[in-house]
XYZ file of C-alpha atoms in Angstrom:
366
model
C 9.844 47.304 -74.147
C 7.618 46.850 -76.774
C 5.447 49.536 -79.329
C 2.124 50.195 -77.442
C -0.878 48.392 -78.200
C -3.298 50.687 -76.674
C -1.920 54.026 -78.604
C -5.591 54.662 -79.336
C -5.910 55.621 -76.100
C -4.236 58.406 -74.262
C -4.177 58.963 -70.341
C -6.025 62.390 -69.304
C -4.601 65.354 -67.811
C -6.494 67.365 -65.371
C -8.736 70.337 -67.295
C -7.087 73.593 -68.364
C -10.436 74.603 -67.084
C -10.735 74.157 -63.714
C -8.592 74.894 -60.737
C -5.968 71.915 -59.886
C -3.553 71.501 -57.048
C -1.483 68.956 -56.795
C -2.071 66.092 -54.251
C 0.655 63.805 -52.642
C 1.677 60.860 -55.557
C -0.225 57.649 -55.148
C 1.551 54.956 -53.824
C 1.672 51.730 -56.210
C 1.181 49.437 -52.722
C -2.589 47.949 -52.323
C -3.702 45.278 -50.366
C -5.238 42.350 -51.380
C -8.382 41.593 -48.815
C -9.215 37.479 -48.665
C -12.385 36.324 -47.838
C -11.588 35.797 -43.942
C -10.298 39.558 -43.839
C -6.398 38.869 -43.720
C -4.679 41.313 -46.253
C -1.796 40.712 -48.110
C 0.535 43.345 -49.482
C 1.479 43.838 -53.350
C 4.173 46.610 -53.757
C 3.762 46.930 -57.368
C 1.211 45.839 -59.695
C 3.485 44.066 -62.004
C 3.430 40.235 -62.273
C 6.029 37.474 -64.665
C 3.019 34.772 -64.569
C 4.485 31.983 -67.006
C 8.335 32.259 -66.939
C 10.149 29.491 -68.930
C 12.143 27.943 -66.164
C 12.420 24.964 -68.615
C 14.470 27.141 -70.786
C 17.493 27.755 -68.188
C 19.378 25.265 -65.884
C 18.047 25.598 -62.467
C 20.604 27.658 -60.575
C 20.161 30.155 -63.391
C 16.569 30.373 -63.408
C 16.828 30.363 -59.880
C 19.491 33.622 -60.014
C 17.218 35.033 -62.575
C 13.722 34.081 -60.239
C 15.092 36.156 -57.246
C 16.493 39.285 -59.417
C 13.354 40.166 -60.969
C 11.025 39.394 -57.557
C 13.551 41.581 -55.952
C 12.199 44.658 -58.505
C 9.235 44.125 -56.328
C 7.464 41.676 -59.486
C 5.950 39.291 -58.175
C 7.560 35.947 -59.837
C 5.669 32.831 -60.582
C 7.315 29.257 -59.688
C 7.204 26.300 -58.188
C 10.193 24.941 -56.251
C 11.290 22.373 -58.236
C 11.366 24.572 -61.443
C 14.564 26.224 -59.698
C 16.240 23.298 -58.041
C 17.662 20.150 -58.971
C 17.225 18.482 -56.053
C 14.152 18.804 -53.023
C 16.695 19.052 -50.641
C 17.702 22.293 -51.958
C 15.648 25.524 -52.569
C 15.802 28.509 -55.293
C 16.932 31.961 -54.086
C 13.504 32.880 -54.851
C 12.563 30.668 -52.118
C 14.735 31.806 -49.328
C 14.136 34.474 -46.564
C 15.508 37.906 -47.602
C 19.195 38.910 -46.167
C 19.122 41.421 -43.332
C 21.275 44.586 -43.932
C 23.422 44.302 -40.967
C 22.731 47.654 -39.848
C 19.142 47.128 -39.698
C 17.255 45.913 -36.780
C 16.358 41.967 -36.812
C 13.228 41.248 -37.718
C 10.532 39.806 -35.781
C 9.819 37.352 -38.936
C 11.864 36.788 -41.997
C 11.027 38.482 -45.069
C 10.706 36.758 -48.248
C 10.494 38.108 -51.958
C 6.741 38.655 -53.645
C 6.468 34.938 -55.286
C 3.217 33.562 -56.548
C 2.291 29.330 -57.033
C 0.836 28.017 -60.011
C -1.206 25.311 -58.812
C -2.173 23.375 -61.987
C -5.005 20.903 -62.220
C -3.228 18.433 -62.379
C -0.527 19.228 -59.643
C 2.506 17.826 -61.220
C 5.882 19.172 -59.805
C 3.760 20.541 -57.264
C 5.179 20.346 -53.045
C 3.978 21.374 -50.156
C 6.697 23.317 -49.527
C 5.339 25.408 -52.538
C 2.684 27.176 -50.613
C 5.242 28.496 -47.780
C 5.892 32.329 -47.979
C 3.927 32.753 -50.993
C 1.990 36.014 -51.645
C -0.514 34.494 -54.618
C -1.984 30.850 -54.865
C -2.579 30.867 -58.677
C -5.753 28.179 -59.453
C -5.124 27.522 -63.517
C -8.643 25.991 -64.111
C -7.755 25.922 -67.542
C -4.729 24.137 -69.501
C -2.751 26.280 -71.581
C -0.943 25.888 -75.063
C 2.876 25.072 -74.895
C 4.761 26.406 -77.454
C 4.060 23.304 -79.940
C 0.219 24.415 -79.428
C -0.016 20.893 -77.370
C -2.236 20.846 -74.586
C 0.463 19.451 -72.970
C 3.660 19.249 -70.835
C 7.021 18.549 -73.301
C 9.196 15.303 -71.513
C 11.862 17.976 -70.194
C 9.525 19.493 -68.329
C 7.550 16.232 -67.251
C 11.395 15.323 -65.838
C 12.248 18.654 -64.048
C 9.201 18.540 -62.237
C 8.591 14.436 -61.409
C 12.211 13.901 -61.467
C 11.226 10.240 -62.376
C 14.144 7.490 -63.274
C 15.660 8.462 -66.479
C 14.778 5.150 -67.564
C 11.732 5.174 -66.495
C 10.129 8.439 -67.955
C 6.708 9.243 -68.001
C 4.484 8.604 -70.905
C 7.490 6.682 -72.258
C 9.405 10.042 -72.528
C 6.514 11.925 -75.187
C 4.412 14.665 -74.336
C 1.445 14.692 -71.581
C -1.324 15.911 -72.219
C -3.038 18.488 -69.644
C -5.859 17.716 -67.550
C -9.496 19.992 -67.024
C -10.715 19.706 -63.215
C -9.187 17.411 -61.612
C -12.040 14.444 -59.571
C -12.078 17.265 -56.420
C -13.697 20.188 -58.236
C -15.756 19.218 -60.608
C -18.730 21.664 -59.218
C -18.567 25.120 -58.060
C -19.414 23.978 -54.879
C -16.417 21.929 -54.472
C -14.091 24.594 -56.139
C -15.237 26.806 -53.235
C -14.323 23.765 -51.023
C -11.220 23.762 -52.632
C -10.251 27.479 -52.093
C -11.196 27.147 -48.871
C -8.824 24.670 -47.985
C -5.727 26.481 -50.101
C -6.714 29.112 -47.682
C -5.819 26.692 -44.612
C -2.633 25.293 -46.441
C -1.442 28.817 -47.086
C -2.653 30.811 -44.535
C -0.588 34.145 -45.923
C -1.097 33.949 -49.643
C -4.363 35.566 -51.736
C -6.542 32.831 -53.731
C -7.063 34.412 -57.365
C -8.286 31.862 -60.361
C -7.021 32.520 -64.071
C -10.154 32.239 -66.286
C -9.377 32.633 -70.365
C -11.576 35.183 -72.269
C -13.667 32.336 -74.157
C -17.122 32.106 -72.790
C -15.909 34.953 -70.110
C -19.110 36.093 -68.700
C -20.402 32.219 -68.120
C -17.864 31.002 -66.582
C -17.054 34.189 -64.693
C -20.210 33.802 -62.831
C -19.218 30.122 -62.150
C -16.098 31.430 -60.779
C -17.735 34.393 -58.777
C -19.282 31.220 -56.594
C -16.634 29.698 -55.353
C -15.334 33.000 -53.206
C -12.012 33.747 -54.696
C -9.834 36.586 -53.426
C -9.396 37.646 -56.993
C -9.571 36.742 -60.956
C -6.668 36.614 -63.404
C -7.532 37.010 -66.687
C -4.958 35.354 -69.924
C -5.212 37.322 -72.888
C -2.139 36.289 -74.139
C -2.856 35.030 -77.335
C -1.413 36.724 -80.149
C -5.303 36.634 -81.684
C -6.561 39.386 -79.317
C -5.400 42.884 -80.486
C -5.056 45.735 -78.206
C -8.678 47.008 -78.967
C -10.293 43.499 -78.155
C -7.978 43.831 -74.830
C -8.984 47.104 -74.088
C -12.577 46.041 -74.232
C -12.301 42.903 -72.494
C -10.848 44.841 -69.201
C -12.868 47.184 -69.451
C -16.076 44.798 -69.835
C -14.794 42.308 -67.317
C -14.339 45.382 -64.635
C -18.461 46.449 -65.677
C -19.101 42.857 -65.390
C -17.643 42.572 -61.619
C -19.572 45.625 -60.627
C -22.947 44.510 -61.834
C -21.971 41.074 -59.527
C -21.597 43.447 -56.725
C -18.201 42.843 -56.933
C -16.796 45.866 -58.222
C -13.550 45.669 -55.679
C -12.231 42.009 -56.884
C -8.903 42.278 -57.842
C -8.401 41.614 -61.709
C -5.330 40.771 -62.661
C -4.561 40.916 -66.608
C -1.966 38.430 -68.736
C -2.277 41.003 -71.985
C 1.159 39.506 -73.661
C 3.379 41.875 -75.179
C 2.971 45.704 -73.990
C 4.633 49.306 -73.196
C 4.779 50.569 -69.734
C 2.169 52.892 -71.132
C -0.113 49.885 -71.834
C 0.029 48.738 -68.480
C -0.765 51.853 -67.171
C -3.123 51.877 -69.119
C -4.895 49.011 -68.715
C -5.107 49.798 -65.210
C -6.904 52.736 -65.820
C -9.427 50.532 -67.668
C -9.734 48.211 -64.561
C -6.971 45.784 -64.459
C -5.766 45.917 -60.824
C -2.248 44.160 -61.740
C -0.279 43.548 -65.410
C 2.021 40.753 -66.017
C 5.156 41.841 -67.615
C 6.383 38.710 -69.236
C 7.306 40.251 -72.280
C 9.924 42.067 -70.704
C 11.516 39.546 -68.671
C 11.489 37.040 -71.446
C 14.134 38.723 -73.168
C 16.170 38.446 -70.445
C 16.043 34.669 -70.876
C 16.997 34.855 -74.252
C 20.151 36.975 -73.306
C 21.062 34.087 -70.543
C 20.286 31.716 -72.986
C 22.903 33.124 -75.187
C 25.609 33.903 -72.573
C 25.421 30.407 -71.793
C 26.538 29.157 -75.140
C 30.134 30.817 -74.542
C 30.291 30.404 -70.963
C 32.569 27.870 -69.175
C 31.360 28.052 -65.846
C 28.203 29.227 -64.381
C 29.359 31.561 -61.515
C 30.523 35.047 -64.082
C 26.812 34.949 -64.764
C 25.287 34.568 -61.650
C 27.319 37.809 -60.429
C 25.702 39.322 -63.547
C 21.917 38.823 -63.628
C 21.460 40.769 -60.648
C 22.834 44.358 -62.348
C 21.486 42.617 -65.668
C 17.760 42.552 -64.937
C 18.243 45.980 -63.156
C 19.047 47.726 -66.215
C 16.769 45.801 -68.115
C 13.580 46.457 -66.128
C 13.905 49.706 -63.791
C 13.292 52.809 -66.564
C 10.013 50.326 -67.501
C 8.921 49.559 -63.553
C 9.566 53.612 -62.521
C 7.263 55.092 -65.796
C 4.384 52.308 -64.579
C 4.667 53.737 -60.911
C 4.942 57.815 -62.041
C 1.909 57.116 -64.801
C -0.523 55.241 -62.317
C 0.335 57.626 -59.499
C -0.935 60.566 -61.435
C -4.555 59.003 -62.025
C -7.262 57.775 -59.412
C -8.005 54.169 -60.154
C -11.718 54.256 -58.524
C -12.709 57.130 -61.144
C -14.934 56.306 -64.042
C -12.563 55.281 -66.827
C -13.838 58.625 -69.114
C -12.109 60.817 -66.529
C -8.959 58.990 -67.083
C -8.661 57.817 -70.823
C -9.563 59.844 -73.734
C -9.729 58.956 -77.066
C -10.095 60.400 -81.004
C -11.201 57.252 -82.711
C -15.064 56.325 -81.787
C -13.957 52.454 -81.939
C -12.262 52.859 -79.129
C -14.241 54.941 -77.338
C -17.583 52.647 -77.834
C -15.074 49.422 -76.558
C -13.311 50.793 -73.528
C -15.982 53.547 -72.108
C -12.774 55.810 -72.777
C -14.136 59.642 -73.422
C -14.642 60.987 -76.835
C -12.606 63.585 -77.355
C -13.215 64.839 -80.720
């Protein structure tokens, strides 16, 4: 999708030297173990973590939503980001079909969705934590595009749905909140977690942290007892080398806290299947992959502009995101299945340029 930031590195065959046989091919699958011991399954370690649903009308979005969770991403949104009304649900949100041929199932299947559950809980439902795999806990706001820390008024009005002439704020911006008055200490962030548990008995609990001040307020995070971390370097400040370090620190970081088998899930921005592959290899346990399913929205966006009726394109997204994603998704799954993840990184990456060797712990090799 995009030229690979991490080209300094280069994933390791096994040595000329020494006898190999091949083994059976990893399986992308792994299991995400929660505090009380339930474990929830992640077919692929591919996430879309901030989709612009504001971007699309809703029944689009919502098209687009289900397509791309049903490539086994794992899709963030809430439910009113891909409705217009609460008394109707995106695709993303309903149970999968059953092929008629198939036996019935004892429950109904739904598609690998994950819940941002901002601070400040606009938009937000109840009906948001049903089915979900991931309960996303953004401690920190985030930049919109303006570089507000903020929410625009179309957004404020998707997800509040107030009066149209009545808008919040008077119809300007809002501005984003820190913790809201129930987790202002670690304690209560662990009471907090614990109760997201209760509301959504079959999701994992992961926090997003941002690298500023990481290894602080990762230890403030470690205390609260989350099921994983998710980690936003997204900014188009970090480079690939700062990225590559930052993994591969964060991962060291985890196993000095004795918690060496915490997921880590990685927001890196743009990459390459190779990138995510490789920042596996350095740690990351999942990649999000928004920079290839935000062109997507820009193709919609422009299909829209000639189209007269929404329904050509919803019969087209499907094959559309298909195309668009599988050659990307398949080189992911044949390029992590060929490495162990629990090996020390120098057995998997190599390198020729000592910068990157001293940053990621990636071998030396000349």
């Amino acid at each position: 999708m995009s030229n690979d930031r991490l080209a300094g590195l280069h994933l390791l065959p096994p040595r000329c030297s020494e006898v190999w046989t091949s083994t059976p091919l990893r399986s992308a699958r792994q299991l995400i173990r929660r505090s009380d011991d339930t474990s929830i399954a992640i077919d692929l370690p591919m996430f879309w973590y901030d989709p612009p649903w504001i971007d699309l009308p809703p029944m689009i979005a919502g098209r687009l939503a289900a397509s791309v969770a049903n490539m086994d991403v794992i899709v963030s949104a809430l439910c009113r980001d891909l409705s217009e009304s609460d008394e109707e649900v995106g695709e993303l949100f309903l149970p999968i079909e059953e092929d008629a041929t198939s036996a019935p199932a004892t429950q109904p299947n739904f598609l690998p969705r994950m819940t941002p559950y901002r601070v400040e809980r606009y938009g937000f439902l109840s009906e948001d934590f049903d089915h979900s795999r991931i309960i996303d806990v953004r401690l920190s706001p985030s930049r919109d595009h303006s570089g507000r820390l903020a929410y625009s008024p179309t957004q404020m009005q998707r997800w509040e749905r107030s009066d149209e002439s009545s808008p919040i704020s008077g119809g300007g911006y809002v501005a984003a909140s820190t913790f809201p008055a129930d987790m202002i200490t670690v304690q209560q962030a662990k009471t907090k977690l614990d109760q997201l548990r209760r509301l959504a008995p079959q999701a994992a609990i992961l926090l997003s942290v941002t690298p500023y001040r990481l290894e602080d307020e990762l230890s403030a995070v470690l205390q609260s007892n989350p099921d994983g971390i998710i980690l936003c370097l997204d900014r188009p400040e970090f480079e690939g080398l700062q990225i590559a370090a930052i993994v591969s620190s964060t991962r060291e970081f985890l196993r000095r806290k004795n918690h060496a088998q915490l997921p880590l899930w990685v927001v890196p921005g743009d990459v390459s299947a190779d990138d995510v592959s490789k920042l596996i290899a350095l740690g990351a346990t999942a990649v999000a992959v928004d920079s290839w399913c935000s062109p997507l929205v820009d193709a919609i966006q422009e299909e829209l502009r000639h189209a007269h009726s929404y329904e050509p394109l919803l019969r087209e997204i499907p094959s559309m995101v298909s195309e668009h994603l599988w050659s990307d998704i398949d080189r992911v799954v044949g390029l992590c299945s060929s490495f162990e993840s629990q090996s020390p990184i120098n057995e998997k990456l190599g390198t020729y340029h000592a910068k990157w060797a001293k940053a990621s712990g990636a071998l030396m090799l000349a």
